[in-house]
């Protein structure tokens, strides 16, 4: 089971770049969070405060994040490409879940073309969902996980 999978070449867009750039300010963090979800109301003060604690209050995490996604974002996408021959050899059931409204990692450019290379891939595109199915549709995600894992 995958959620928001990459695995294929695509070009980073302004949303990909925003989410892979360390949010220096609270407003940067809000914009990055709102980029990841369809329902912007989820990015409330409680969410922001929790993320500020992780990103800005955890020792050297900011430096780690900055170095992890430094520079051009294309090499990070390219590093996640899975060889089509490997995908073609998969013979197990695969469930690929993706937010239909995912802006940083668009469904039609990522999960959908990857799924076509996997013989037993089922795809679920969640409506009114960005890159965070677990945040936006947790009950649906759990129900889908139960379908594939029992």
PDB file of C-alpha atoms in Angstrom:
ATOM      1  CA  UNK A   1       0.000   0.000   0.000  1.00  0.00           C
ATOM      2  CA  UNK A   2       1.292   3.430  -0.890  1.00  0.00           C
ATOM      3  CA  UNK A   3       0.056   6.953  -0.232  1.00  0.00           C
ATOM      4  CA  UNK A   4       1.124   9.895  -2.364  1.00  0.00           C
ATOM      5  CA  UNK A   5       3.718   7.829  -4.200  1.00  0.00           C
ATOM      6  CA  UNK A   6       6.338   9.245  -6.506  1.00  0.00           C
ATOM      7  CA  UNK A   7       8.475   6.660  -8.334  1.00  0.00           C
ATOM      8  CA  UNK A   8       8.472   8.256 -11.764  1.00  0.00           C
ATOM      9  CA  UNK A   9      10.087  11.317 -13.328  1.00  0.00           C
ATOM     10  CA  UNK A  10       8.130  14.529 -13.045  1.00  0.00           C
ATOM     11  CA  UNK A  11       9.106  18.170 -12.745  1.00  0.00           C
ATOM     12  CA  UNK A  12       8.929  19.890  -9.371  1.00  0.00           C
ATOM     13  CA  UNK A  13       6.398  22.692  -9.346  1.00  0.00           C
ATOM     14  CA  UNK A  14       6.084  25.693  -7.038  1.00  0.00           C
ATOM     15  CA  UNK A  15       4.218  23.531  -4.496  1.00  0.00           C
ATOM     16  CA  UNK A  16       6.872  20.798  -4.492  1.00  0.00           C
ATOM     17  CA  UNK A  17       9.536  23.424  -3.959  1.00  0.00           C
ATOM     18  CA  UNK A  18       7.554  25.094  -1.164  1.00  0.00           C
ATOM     19  CA  UNK A  19       7.098  21.837   0.759  1.00  0.00           C
ATOM     20  CA  UNK A  20      10.754  20.864   0.322  1.00  0.00           C
ATOM     21  CA  UNK A  21      12.049  24.221   1.541  1.00  0.00           C
ATOM     22  CA  UNK A  22      12.512  24.801   5.259  1.00  0.00           C
ATOM     23  CA  UNK A  23       9.825  27.210   6.526  1.00  0.00           C
ATOM     24  CA  UNK A  24      11.819  29.991   8.162  1.00  0.00           C
ATOM     25  CA  UNK A  25       8.761  31.849   9.460  1.00  0.00           C
ATOM     26  CA  UNK A  26       5.359  30.884  10.815  1.00  0.00           C
ATOM     27  CA  UNK A  27       3.802  32.304   7.631  1.00  0.00           C
ATOM     28  CA  UNK A  28       6.124  30.133   5.503  1.00  0.00           C
ATOM     29  CA  UNK A  29       4.988  27.160   7.567  1.00  0.00           C
ATOM     30  CA  UNK A  30       1.316  28.051   7.122  1.00  0.00           C
ATOM     31  CA  UNK A  31       1.750  28.358   3.336  1.00  0.00           C
ATOM     32  CA  UNK A  32       3.620  25.036   3.167  1.00  0.00           C
ATOM     33  CA  UNK A  33       0.960  23.311   5.263  1.00  0.00           C
ATOM     34  CA  UNK A  34      -1.859  24.755   3.179  1.00  0.00           C
ATOM     35  CA  UNK A  35      -0.055  23.500   0.065  1.00  0.00           C
ATOM     36  CA  UNK A  36      -0.190  19.934   1.408  1.00  0.00           C
ATOM     37  CA  UNK A  37      -3.931  19.785   2.088  1.00  0.00           C
ATOM     38  CA  UNK A  38      -7.136  20.410   0.215  1.00  0.00           C
ATOM     39  CA  UNK A  39      -8.950  21.698   3.316  1.00  0.00           C
ATOM     40  CA  UNK A  40      -6.898  24.678   4.464  1.00  0.00           C
ATOM     41  CA  UNK A  41      -8.915  24.850   7.711  1.00  0.00           C
ATOM     42  CA  UNK A  42      -6.839  21.879   8.914  1.00  0.00           C
ATOM     43  CA  UNK A  43      -3.819  24.176   9.112  1.00  0.00           C
ATOM     44  CA  UNK A  44      -4.974  25.866  12.289  1.00  0.00           C
ATOM     45  CA  UNK A  45      -3.070  27.305  15.245  1.00  0.00           C
ATOM     46  CA  UNK A  46      -2.792  23.921  16.974  1.00  0.00           C
ATOM     47  CA  UNK A  47      -1.279  22.335  13.846  1.00  0.00           C
ATOM     48  CA  UNK A  48       1.091  25.264  13.385  1.00  0.00           C
ATOM     49  CA  UNK A  49       2.188  25.181  17.010  1.00  0.00           C
ATOM     50  CA  UNK A  50       2.880  21.450  16.847  1.00  0.00           C
ATOM     51  CA  UNK A  51       4.948  21.822  13.681  1.00  0.00           C
ATOM     52  CA  UNK A  52       6.844  24.854  15.048  1.00  0.00           C
ATOM     53  CA  UNK A  53       7.892  22.724  18.034  1.00  0.00           C
ATOM     54  CA  UNK A  54       9.204  20.006  15.730  1.00  0.00           C
ATOM     55  CA  UNK A  55      10.821  22.214  13.117  1.00  0.00           C
ATOM     56  CA  UNK A  56      12.201  25.046  15.231  1.00  0.00           C
ATOM     57  CA  UNK A  57      12.472  23.552  18.689  1.00  0.00           C
ATOM     58  CA  UNK A  58      14.354  20.319  18.061  1.00  0.00           C
ATOM     59  CA  UNK A  59      18.026  21.192  18.259  1.00  0.00           C
ATOM     60  CA  UNK A  60      19.613  21.066  14.844  1.00  0.00           C
ATOM     61  CA  UNK A  61      16.548  19.818  12.937  1.00  0.00           C
ATOM     62  CA  UNK A  62      16.346  23.039  10.907  1.00  0.00           C
ATOM     63  CA  UNK A  63      19.897  22.533   9.604  1.00  0.00           C
ATOM     64  CA  UNK A  64      19.115  18.888   8.859  1.00  0.00           C
ATOM     65  CA  UNK A  65      15.964  19.822   6.894  1.00  0.00           C
ATOM     66  CA  UNK A  66      17.776  22.559   4.963  1.00  0.00           C
ATOM     67  CA  UNK A  67      20.580  20.177   3.976  1.00  0.00           C
ATOM     68  CA  UNK A  68      18.232  17.281   3.194  1.00  0.00           C
ATOM     69  CA  UNK A  69      16.452  19.251   0.465  1.00  0.00           C
ATOM     70  CA  UNK A  70      19.178  21.734  -0.477  1.00  0.00           C
ATOM     71  CA  UNK A  71      19.328  23.209  -3.952  1.00  0.00           C
ATOM     72  CA  UNK A  72      17.563  21.920  -7.042  1.00  0.00           C
ATOM     73  CA  UNK A  73      14.665  19.594  -6.164  1.00  0.00           C
ATOM     74  CA  UNK A  74      14.781  17.533  -9.393  1.00  0.00           C
ATOM     75  CA  UNK A  75      17.574  15.212  -8.164  1.00  0.00           C
ATOM     76  CA  UNK A  76      15.418  14.192  -5.181  1.00  0.00           C
ATOM     77  CA  UNK A  77      12.563  13.262  -7.498  1.00  0.00           C
ATOM     78  CA  UNK A  78      14.936  11.434  -9.834  1.00  0.00           C
ATOM     79  CA  UNK A  79      16.403   9.474  -6.902  1.00  0.00           C
ATOM     80  CA  UNK A  80      12.908   8.120  -6.145  1.00  0.00           C
ATOM     81  CA  UNK A  81      12.355   6.722  -9.649  1.00  0.00           C
ATOM     82  CA  UNK A  82      11.691   2.996  -9.612  1.00  0.00           C
ATOM     83  CA  UNK A  83      12.935   1.022 -12.600  1.00  0.00           C
ATOM     84  CA  UNK A  84       9.903   0.001 -14.706  1.00  0.00           C
ATOM     85  CA  UNK A  85      11.340  -3.530 -14.919  1.00  0.00           C
ATOM     86  CA  UNK A  86      11.191  -3.775 -11.124  1.00  0.00           C
ATOM     87  CA  UNK A  87       7.607  -2.548 -11.087  1.00  0.00           C
ATOM     88  CA  UNK A  88       6.670  -5.032 -13.820  1.00  0.00           C
ATOM     89  CA  UNK A  89       7.992  -7.921 -11.694  1.00  0.00           C
ATOM     90  CA  UNK A  90       5.651  -7.136  -8.797  1.00  0.00           C
ATOM     91  CA  UNK A  91       3.103  -9.911  -8.618  1.00  0.00           C
ATOM     92  CA  UNK A  92       1.416  -9.058  -5.337  1.00  0.00           C
ATOM     93  CA  UNK A  93      -1.646  -6.893  -4.913  1.00  0.00           C
ATOM     94  CA  UNK A  94      -0.753  -3.232  -4.556  1.00  0.00           C
ATOM     95  CA  UNK A  95      -3.116  -0.517  -3.382  1.00  0.00           C
ATOM     96  CA  UNK A  96      -2.063   2.996  -4.298  1.00  0.00           C
ATOM     97  CA  UNK A  97      -3.928   5.781  -2.500  1.00  0.00           C
ATOM     98  CA  UNK A  98      -3.412   9.384  -3.508  1.00  0.00           C
ATOM     99  CA  UNK A  99      -5.152  12.689  -2.923  1.00  0.00           C
ATOM    100  CA  UNK A 100      -6.742  13.748  -6.191  1.00  0.00           C
ATOM    101  CA  UNK A 101      -5.957  17.378  -5.332  1.00  0.00           C
ATOM    102  CA  UNK A 102      -2.306  16.794  -4.370  1.00  0.00           C
ATOM    103  CA  UNK A 103      -0.471  19.856  -5.687  1.00  0.00           C
ATOM    104  CA  UNK A 104       3.173  19.135  -4.757  1.00  0.00           C
ATOM    105  CA  UNK A 105       3.059  15.554  -6.092  1.00  0.00           C
ATOM    106  CA  UNK A 106       0.199  15.514  -8.609  1.00  0.00           C
ATOM    107  CA  UNK A 107      -1.760  12.258  -8.825  1.00  0.00           C
ATOM    108  CA  UNK A 108      -1.864  12.285 -12.635  1.00  0.00           C
ATOM    109  CA  UNK A 109       1.929  12.745 -12.838  1.00  0.00           C
ATOM    110  CA  UNK A 110       2.968  10.274 -10.138  1.00  0.00           C
ATOM    111  CA  UNK A 111       0.733   7.505  -8.815  1.00  0.00           C
ATOM    112  CA  UNK A 112      -1.360   7.086 -11.951  1.00  0.00           C
ATOM    113  CA  UNK A 113       1.534   6.447 -14.393  1.00  0.00           C
ATOM    114  CA  UNK A 114       3.375   4.290 -11.840  1.00  0.00           C
ATOM    115  CA  UNK A 115       0.250   2.171 -11.318  1.00  0.00           C
ATOM    116  CA  UNK A 116       0.108   1.406 -15.032  1.00  0.00           C
ATOM    117  CA  UNK A 117       3.445  -0.386 -14.682  1.00  0.00           C
ATOM    118  CA  UNK A 118       2.199  -2.706 -11.905  1.00  0.00           C
ATOM    119  CA  UNK A 119      -0.048  -5.526 -13.095  1.00  0.00           C
ATOM    120  CA  UNK A 120      -1.995  -5.874  -9.829  1.00  0.00           C
ATOM    121  CA  UNK A 121      -2.201  -2.218  -8.791  1.00  0.00           C
ATOM    122  CA  UNK A 122      -5.498  -0.802  -7.682  1.00  0.00           C
ATOM    123  CA  UNK A 123      -5.669   2.968  -7.434  1.00  0.00           C
ATOM    124  CA  UNK A 124      -7.846   5.123  -5.216  1.00  0.00           C
ATOM    125  CA  UNK A 125      -7.880   8.860  -5.836  1.00  0.00           C
ATOM    126  CA  UNK A 126      -9.451  10.548  -2.833  1.00  0.00           C
ATOM    127  CA  UNK A 127     -11.578  13.572  -3.672  1.00  0.00           C
ATOM    128  CA  UNK A 128     -11.105  16.738  -1.626  1.00  0.00           C
ATOM    129  CA  UNK A 129      -7.674  15.506  -0.581  1.00  0.00           C
ATOM    130  CA  UNK A 130      -4.198  16.900  -1.026  1.00  0.00           C
ATOM    131  CA  UNK A 131      -0.919  15.161  -0.178  1.00  0.00           C
ATOM    132  CA  UNK A 132      -2.077  14.093   3.290  1.00  0.00           C
ATOM    133  CA  UNK A 133      -4.736  11.351   3.119  1.00  0.00           C
ATOM    134  CA  UNK A 134      -3.975  10.343   6.712  1.00  0.00           C
ATOM    135  CA  UNK A 135      -4.743  13.884   7.886  1.00  0.00           C
ATOM    136  CA  UNK A 136      -7.660  14.662   5.611  1.00  0.00           C
ATOM    137  CA  UNK A 137      -9.410  11.272   5.354  1.00  0.00           C
ATOM    138  CA  UNK A 138      -8.134   9.031   8.158  1.00  0.00           C
ATOM    139  CA  UNK A 139     -11.234   6.795   8.293  1.00  0.00           C
ATOM    140  CA  UNK A 140     -11.088   6.142   4.546  1.00  0.00           C
ATOM    141  CA  UNK A 141      -7.383   5.404   4.722  1.00  0.00           C
ATOM    142  CA  UNK A 142      -7.846   2.930   7.586  1.00  0.00           C
ATOM    143  CA  UNK A 143     -10.749   1.248   5.759  1.00  0.00           C
ATOM    144  CA  UNK A 144      -8.619   0.895   2.626  1.00  0.00           C
ATOM    145  CA  UNK A 145      -5.710  -0.504   4.651  1.00  0.00           C
ATOM    146  CA  UNK A 146      -8.044  -3.092   6.183  1.00  0.00           C
ATOM    147  CA  UNK A 147      -9.170  -4.130   2.705  1.00  0.00           C
ATOM    148  CA  UNK A 148      -5.663  -4.953   1.589  1.00  0.00           C
ATOM    149  CA  UNK A 149      -4.117  -6.135   4.866  1.00  0.00           C
ATOM    150  CA  UNK A 150      -7.171  -7.769   6.402  1.00  0.00           C
TER     151      UNK A 150
END
